[in-house]
Amino acid sequence: MATPRPTSVLTSSQIVPIMKTIISKFQAMQETIIQTVTPTTACFSNVFQPWADASNEVQAQLGMISLLGYAAPSKETHEAVKEAKRVFNTAEAAWTARRDLFVLLKAAAAEHEELDPESRLWVKVRVQDFINAGHGLLDESVIERYLRVRSRIDGLREQFSRNLRMENGGLWIDEGDLDGVPELEIQRWKLGEAANEGKRFVPFANGELKTILAHAQKATTRERMYLADQAKVPENIDLFREVTCLPDSQARLLGFPSHGEFRIRNRAVKSITYVENFLKHLRGSLIPRGRDELLKLQRLRIEDLKSTGFSTDGDDGHFSPWDLEYYKRMMSLEKNSDEGKISQYFPLGPTVVGMLRIFESFLRLRFVLIPSNKLDANSIWHEDVFPNSTESTCALLKHSEVVTLFHELGHGIHDLVSRTKYSPARKLVLDEDILKELSCHYTTLDSRYLTELLKQNPGAPGPPEKIPDDLLDAIIGSRDRFLGSVVSIFDLKIHSPGSHEEIADLDFAKLWYDLRAEVEGIDFSRLRNEGHEHVTFGHLLSGYDMGYYGYLSATPLPKTFFSRPLQRIQGVKRYGDATDKGF
């Protein structure tokens, strides 16, 4: 086996200079085009091909810089990435404002040469970038102003996302208020000193919030934790409003009735009306089911309160959001679908290997384990993301983590197996809702690797090789789409208002919690004034605007792909067609 190529991880001091070098390459390429090509001589080979070559040359470095903005452990690196993105956005706005460049792109596109599908797409996207900036519609001064605003929007979005990534809040909670929380969880939390003596610091992130909500017996503890989490990242409130209102103004400047109409053109579904009808139908199906489930939880809650001596007078119709996870867990125990039992079927190492084996079978791939002595330090990302295995324990994945891992791994596999002429082609070719489809279609369970677990405990009864039917039914039954539906409806409403004044005057928090109350049937009245959960949901401002419905529309796809489990021919053909050339 060949030694893998070392990973080129950039230092914080290298990032901005490298970005400036990338910009200079694009600028040199564009100047060469402008100096050597005229509208009458413009064609694919002297206008679009040089642009494609420059993009291919710098894509690896751009990708690394982008990755470091999410995954780097040092603050200095994050600051450098922020500055690099600002510099690039400024340069991109400057060259997109050039009418002389647009004239040549448009002239070359008008040649209608015989091109392969990828090249035709490259032409379409490059020209559309300039049209989206107002070329052919607005005069040069308005285009420059439009692009300045667009750069501002990009910067605000980056700040919004960065605030979420850097959020490290939590609560100091008295150990006496943590009754019911597993001791192993409590011991992981920082122990307080001085004024916080006898307390534990419970972070909001990394599943700790859910641990409190699901296990803490005291309702006041759950309430405090939930309300504090709903009020985190207050600096994102104004950012959210501005990043929602500015794109609406921009879209109207280009002649679109809303930002949603501007964005829907780049989706597989080209009609907002279609999305509205889809979400309306889904809501009509979800709400009755949700009310039935909530009624069962409410009965369990009343029984629990009575058994512990609390009054329930006038409380039958009230269900607080901080009680949801607690009573869902209690009900799961009754249904034998305890999260702890489920996680025993998904140890981290065998689960990842099992996923790769599915891809091997499904896509005719082969993954080879590289010995650790052939890997350099930069080849492994954050070894402490999950706890290390010991002689008696191993890192276990919750079912939701398995689904997330499989989903995100799908994007990685898509990049891995795509064979394109142009480096960004995979993202350019596929509409965002189709990308969601391709990353969801293989979400199915294969427990053959469980036999390896039994080898570690010879003679012990252990779990059965396959997840029992009653446990599997409970998992499937607990998969609700309520929050996904809320986010999708909220996304639709804030990006397709009837007028700009409507979005400028909108009470975003009230809309968010009204939708949650309507769809979920839970009492969010207190949150309308105290909470702003909508500004903690990064997807809405990170490229998924007017597209979050794609997560919901992709959900039924596994039934199509897996009409017969792991059907290789069907899977290879459909997935291969979609990924081979980026389609």
Tab-separated table of N, CA and C in Angstrom, residues 302-391:
chain	number	residue	atom	x	y	z
A	302	ILE	N	-49.271	13.957	33.878
A	302	ILE	CA	-50.220	14.128	34.978
A	302	ILE	C	-50.061	13.008	36.001
A	303	GLU	N	-49.908	11.788	35.511
A	303	GLU	CA	-49.708	10.652	36.420
A	303	GLU	C	-48.429	10.833	37.228
A	304	ASP	N	-47.381	11.315	36.572
A	304	ASP	CA	-46.102	11.514	37.254
A	304	ASP	C	-46.222	12.600	38.317
A	305	LEU	N	-46.890	13.698	37.994
A	305	LEU	CA	-47.051	14.782	38.959
A	305	LEU	C	-47.864	14.326	40.167
A	306	LYS	N	-48.927	13.578	39.911
A	306	LYS	CA	-49.749	13.082	41.014
A	306	LYS	C	-48.957	12.138	41.908
A	307	SER	N	-48.136	11.298	41.284
A	307	SER	CA	-47.376	10.315	42.066
A	307	SER	C	-46.315	10.961	42.937
A	308	THR	N	-45.910	12.173	42.567
A	308	THR	CA	-44.877	12.870	43.347
A	308	THR	C	-45.461	13.972	44.225
A	309	GLY	N	-46.808	14.027	44.293
A	309	GLY	CA	-47.460	14.938	45.223
A	309	GLY	C	-47.683	16.343	44.728
A	310	PHE	N	-47.522	16.598	43.440
A	310	PHE	CA	-47.749	17.934	42.898
A	310	PHE	C	-49.208	18.088	42.476
A	311	SER	N	-49.726	19.288	42.622
A	311	SER	CA	-51.100	19.564	42.210
A	311	SER	C	-51.180	19.634	40.691
A	312	THR	N	-52.270	19.111	40.149
A	312	THR	CA	-52.470	19.150	38.693
A	312	THR	C	-53.747	19.885	38.336
A	313	ASP	N	-54.323	20.643	39.267
A	313	ASP	CA	-55.569	21.362	39.012
A	313	ASP	C	-55.397	22.356	37.868
A	314	GLY	N	-56.258	22.248	36.873
A	314	GLY	CA	-56.232	23.156	35.730
A	314	GLY	C	-55.029	23.013	34.840
A	315	ASP	N	-54.327	21.898	34.962
A	315	ASP	CA	-53.069	21.718	34.235
A	315	ASP	C	-53.200	20.740	33.079
A	316	ASP	N	-54.402	20.208	32.873
A	316	ASP	CA	-54.560	19.146	31.882
A	316	ASP	C	-54.266	19.615	30.457
A	317	GLY	N	-54.531	20.876	30.158
A	317	GLY	CA	-54.347	21.346	28.791
A	317	GLY	C	-53.046	22.082	28.560
A	318	HIS	N	-52.161	22.007	29.518
A	318	HIS	CA	-50.910	22.771	29.440
A	318	HIS	C	-49.724	21.817	29.361
A	319	PHE	N	-48.867	22.011	28.347
A	319	PHE	CA	-47.663	21.183	28.229
A	319	PHE	C	-46.509	22.099	27.845
A	320	SER	N	-45.541	22.205	28.739
A	320	SER	CA	-44.414	23.113	28.516
A	320	SER	C	-43.342	22.455	27.658
A	321	PRO	N	-42.627	23.234	26.857
A	321	PRO	CA	-41.606	22.648	25.972
A	321	PRO	C	-40.464	21.986	26.729
A	322	TRP	N	-40.158	22.470	27.938
A	322	TRP	CA	-39.056	21.860	28.689
A	322	TRP	C	-39.434	20.509	29.306
A	323	ASP	N	-40.710	20.140	29.191
A	323	ASP	CA	-41.138	18.826	29.684
A	323	ASP	C	-41.133	17.759	28.590
A	324	LEU	N	-40.984	18.167	27.345
A	324	LEU	CA	-41.164	17.236	26.228
A	324	LEU	C	-40.163	16.087	26.260
A	325	GLU	N	-38.875	16.394	26.312
A	325	GLU	CA	-37.859	15.341	26.257
A	325	GLU	C	-37.937	14.418	27.472
A	326	TYR	N	-38.290	14.980	28.622
A	326	TYR	CA	-38.356	14.174	29.848
A	326	TYR	C	-39.437	13.101	29.733
A	327	TYR	N	-40.611	13.507	29.281
A	327	TYR	CA	-41.702	12.530	29.214
A	327	TYR	C	-41.618	11.657	27.961
A	328	LYS	N	-40.940	12.137	26.942
A	328	LYS	CA	-40.656	11.251	25.806
A	328	LYS	C	-39.732	10.122	26.243
A	329	ARG	N	-38.758	10.456	27.088
A	329	ARG	CA	-37.859	9.410	27.577
A	329	ARG	C	-38.614	8.423	28.463
A	330	MET	N	-39.485	8.940	29.333
A	330	MET	CA	-40.257	8.048	30.194
A	330	MET	C	-41.140	7.126	29.367
A	331	MET	N	-41.733	7.676	28.310
A	331	MET	CA	-42.574	6.838	27.459
A	331	MET	C	-41.732	5.830	26.691
A	332	SER	N	-40.530	6.227	26.301
A	332	SER	CA	-39.668	5.298	25.571
A	332	SER	C	-39.285	4.115	26.441
A	333	LEU	N	-39.150	4.360	27.752
A	333	LEU	CA	-38.859	3.252	28.663
A	333	LEU	C	-40.018	2.270	28.686
A	334	GLU	N	-41.234	2.806	28.642
A	334	GLU	CA	-42.404	1.938	28.619
A	334	GLU	C	-42.481	1.156	27.310
A	335	LYS	N	-42.023	1.797	26.230
A	335	LYS	CA	-42.077	1.150	24.913
A	335	LYS	C	-40.831	0.319	24.619
A	336	ASN	N	-39.927	0.278	25.576
A	336	ASN	CA	-38.676	-0.469	25.391
A	336	ASN	C	-37.817	0.137	24.289
A	337	SER	N	-37.887	1.456	24.122
A	337	SER	CA	-37.056	2.110	23.105
A	337	SER	C	-36.097	3.099	23.750
A	338	ASP	N	-35.606	2.743	24.917
A	338	ASP	CA	-34.668	3.602	25.628
A	338	ASP	C	-33.451	3.890	24.757
A	339	GLU	N	-33.053	5.171	24.725
A	339	GLU	CA	-31.938	5.589	23.873
A	339	GLU	C	-30.657	4.852	24.213
A	340	GLY	N	-30.484	4.547	25.501
A	340	GLY	CA	-29.289	3.810	25.907
A	340	GLY	C	-29.244	2.419	25.319
A	341	LYS	N	-30.398	1.750	25.271
A	341	LYS	CA	-30.449	0.412	24.687
A	341	LYS	C	-30.170	0.472	23.188
A	342	ILE	N	-30.747	1.473	22.542
A	342	ILE	CA	-30.551	1.608	21.095
A	342	ILE	C	-29.084	1.866	20.775
A	343	SER	N	-28.428	2.709	21.576
A	343	SER	CA	-27.035	3.067	21.288
A	343	SER	C	-26.101	1.869	21.380
A	344	GLN	N	-26.500	0.823	22.119
A	344	GLN	CA	-25.650	-0.362	22.222
A	344	GLN	C	-25.470	-1.055	20.871
A	345	TYR	N	-26.355	-0.781	19.951
A	345	TYR	CA	-26.249	-1.375	18.623
A	345	TYR	C	-25.370	-0.546	17.687
A	346	PHE	N	-24.874	0.587	18.180
A	346	PHE	CA	-24.108	1.473	17.311
A	346	PHE	C	-22.814	1.949	17.970
A	347	PRO	N	-21.879	1.044	18.268
A	347	PRO	CA	-20.550	1.488	18.709
A	347	PRO	C	-19.875	2.234	17.563
A	348	LEU	N	-19.132	3.279	17.896
A	348	LEU	CA	-18.608	4.185	16.878
A	348	LEU	C	-17.802	3.475	15.794
A	349	GLY	N	-16.783	2.715	16.195
A	349	GLY	CA	-15.905	2.093	15.202
A	349	GLY	C	-16.630	1.169	14.246
A	350	PRO	N	-17.311	0.139	14.751
A	350	PRO	CA	-18.025	-0.775	13.851
A	350	PRO	C	-19.117	-0.089	13.037
A	351	THR	N	-19.731	0.972	13.587
A	351	THR	CA	-20.780	1.667	12.840
A	351	THR	C	-20.208	2.349	11.604
A	352	VAL	N	-19.077	3.036	11.772
A	352	VAL	CA	-18.452	3.701	10.625
A	352	VAL	C	-18.023	2.672	9.585
A	353	VAL	N	-17.400	1.591	10.044
A	353	VAL	CA	-16.986	0.534	9.119
A	353	VAL	C	-18.202	-0.045	8.410
A	354	GLY	N	-19.285	-0.255	9.156
A	354	GLY	CA	-20.496	-0.789	8.546
A	354	GLY	C	-21.058	0.123	7.476
A	355	MET	N	-21.013	1.426	7.714
A	355	MET	CA	-21.477	2.382	6.710
A	355	MET	C	-20.631	2.301	5.441
A	356	LEU	N	-19.328	2.238	5.624
A	356	LEU	CA	-18.445	2.152	4.460
A	356	LEU	C	-18.679	0.853	3.696
A	357	ARG	N	-18.971	-0.217	4.403
A	357	ARG	CA	-19.246	-1.496	3.732
A	357	ARG	C	-20.521	-1.402	2.891
A	358	ILE	N	-21.502	-0.662	3.382
A	358	ILE	CA	-22.721	-0.462	2.596
A	358	ILE	C	-22.388	0.274	1.304
A	359	PHE	N	-21.555	1.308	1.406
A	359	PHE	CA	-21.165	2.035	0.200
A	359	PHE	C	-20.362	1.143	-0.743
A	360	GLU	N	-19.523	0.296	-0.184
A	360	GLU	CA	-18.764	-0.635	-1.022
A	360	GLU	C	-19.711	-1.500	-1.836
A	361	SER	N	-20.710	-2.042	-1.173
A	361	SER	CA	-21.650	-2.935	-1.843
A	361	SER	C	-22.537	-2.171	-2.816
A	362	PHE	N	-22.965	-0.998	-2.383
A	362	PHE	CA	-23.947	-0.237	-3.147
A	362	PHE	C	-23.343	0.427	-4.375
A	363	LEU	N	-22.094	0.877	-4.250
A	363	LEU	CA	-21.472	1.660	-5.315
A	363	LEU	C	-20.226	1.010	-5.908
A	364	ARG	N	-19.996	-0.256	-5.550
A	364	ARG	CA	-18.846	-0.990	-6.088
A	364	ARG	C	-17.533	-0.266	-5.772
A	365	LEU	N	-17.390	0.136	-4.522
A	365	LEU	CA	-16.178	0.783	-4.040
A	365	LEU	C	-15.391	-0.188	-3.176
A	366	ARG	N	-14.188	0.218	-2.806
A	366	ARG	CA	-13.396	-0.550	-1.850
A	366	ARG	C	-12.629	0.409	-0.962
A	367	PHE	N	-12.849	0.308	0.335
A	367	PHE	CA	-12.137	1.126	1.306
A	367	PHE	C	-11.080	0.272	1.991
A	368	VAL	N	-9.858	0.789	2.064
A	368	VAL	CA	-8.741	0.063	2.662
A	368	VAL	C	-8.271	0.824	3.897
A	369	LEU	N	-8.166	0.131	5.011
A	369	LEU	CA	-7.708	0.751	6.249
A	369	LEU	C	-6.221	1.067	6.162
A	370	ILE	N	-5.865	2.311	6.411
A	370	ILE	CA	-4.466	2.726	6.414
A	370	ILE	C	-3.927	2.573	7.835
A	371	PRO	N	-2.858	1.829	8.026
A	371	PRO	CA	-2.293	1.663	9.376
A	371	PRO	C	-1.948	3.008	9.997
A	372	SER	N	-2.143	3.114	11.295
A	372	SER	CA	-1.915	4.387	11.980
A	372	SER	C	-0.475	4.867	11.854
A	373	ASN	N	0.483	3.921	11.709
A	373	ASN	CA	1.887	4.343	11.609
A	373	ASN	C	2.214	4.976	10.258
A	374	LYS	N	1.262	4.944	9.334
A	374	LYS	CA	1.473	5.587	8.037
A	374	LYS	C	0.714	6.910	7.921
A	375	LEU	N	0.101	7.325	9.010
A	375	LEU	CA	-0.652	8.576	9.008
A	375	LEU	C	0.123	9.653	9.753
A	376	ASP	N	0.132	10.866	9.211
A	376	ASP	CA	0.740	11.956	9.957
A	376	ASP	C	-0.318	12.571	10.878
A	377	ALA	N	0.123	13.456	11.746
A	377	ALA	CA	-0.770	14.011	12.772
A	377	ALA	C	-1.941	14.772	12.169
A	378	ASN	N	-1.756	15.353	10.985
A	378	ASN	CA	-2.811	16.147	10.370
A	378	ASN	C	-3.874	15.308	9.670
A	379	SER	N	-3.671	13.998	9.629
A	379	SER	CA	-4.624	13.138	8.934
A	379	SER	C	-5.831	12.786	9.792
A	380	ILE	N	-5.760	13.050	11.085
A	380	ILE	CA	-6.849	12.710	11.995
A	380	ILE	C	-7.397	13.998	12.585
A	381	TRP	N	-8.706	14.161	12.461
A	381	TRP	CA	-9.341	15.380	12.944
A	381	TRP	C	-9.804	15.194	14.381
A	382	HIS	N	-9.342	16.051	15.265
A	382	HIS	CA	-9.804	16.108	16.654
A	382	HIS	C	-10.077	14.740	17.266
A	383	GLU	N	-9.071	14.128	17.797
A	383	GLU	CA	-9.221	12.793	18.376
A	383	GLU	C	-10.185	12.756	19.554
A	384	ASP	N	-10.474	13.907	20.147
A	384	ASP	CA	-11.317	13.916	21.344
A	384	ASP	C	-12.777	14.244	21.048
A	385	VAL	N	-13.196	14.156	19.782
A	385	VAL	CA	-14.598	14.407	19.460
A	385	VAL	C	-15.496	13.415	20.188
A	386	PHE	N	-15.099	12.154	20.194
A	386	PHE	CA	-15.807	11.131	20.954
A	386	PHE	C	-14.851	10.548	21.986
A	387	PRO	N	-15.396	10.078	23.117
A	387	PRO	CA	-14.513	9.479	24.130
A	387	PRO	C	-13.835	8.234	23.599
A	388	ASN	N	-12.593	8.022	24.027
A	388	ASN	CA	-11.848	6.846	23.596
A	388	ASN	C	-12.410	5.593	24.248
A	389	SER	N	-12.306	4.487	23.534
A	389	SER	CA	-12.747	3.212	24.083
A	389	SER	C	-11.777	2.751	25.165
A	390	THR	N	-12.303	1.992	26.130
A	390	THR	CA	-11.473	1.389	27.168
A	390	THR	C	-11.691	-0.115	27.126
A	391	GLU	N	-11.092	-0.826	28.079
A	391	GLU	CA	-11.265	-2.275	28.110
A	391	GLU	C	-12.715	-2.659	28.367
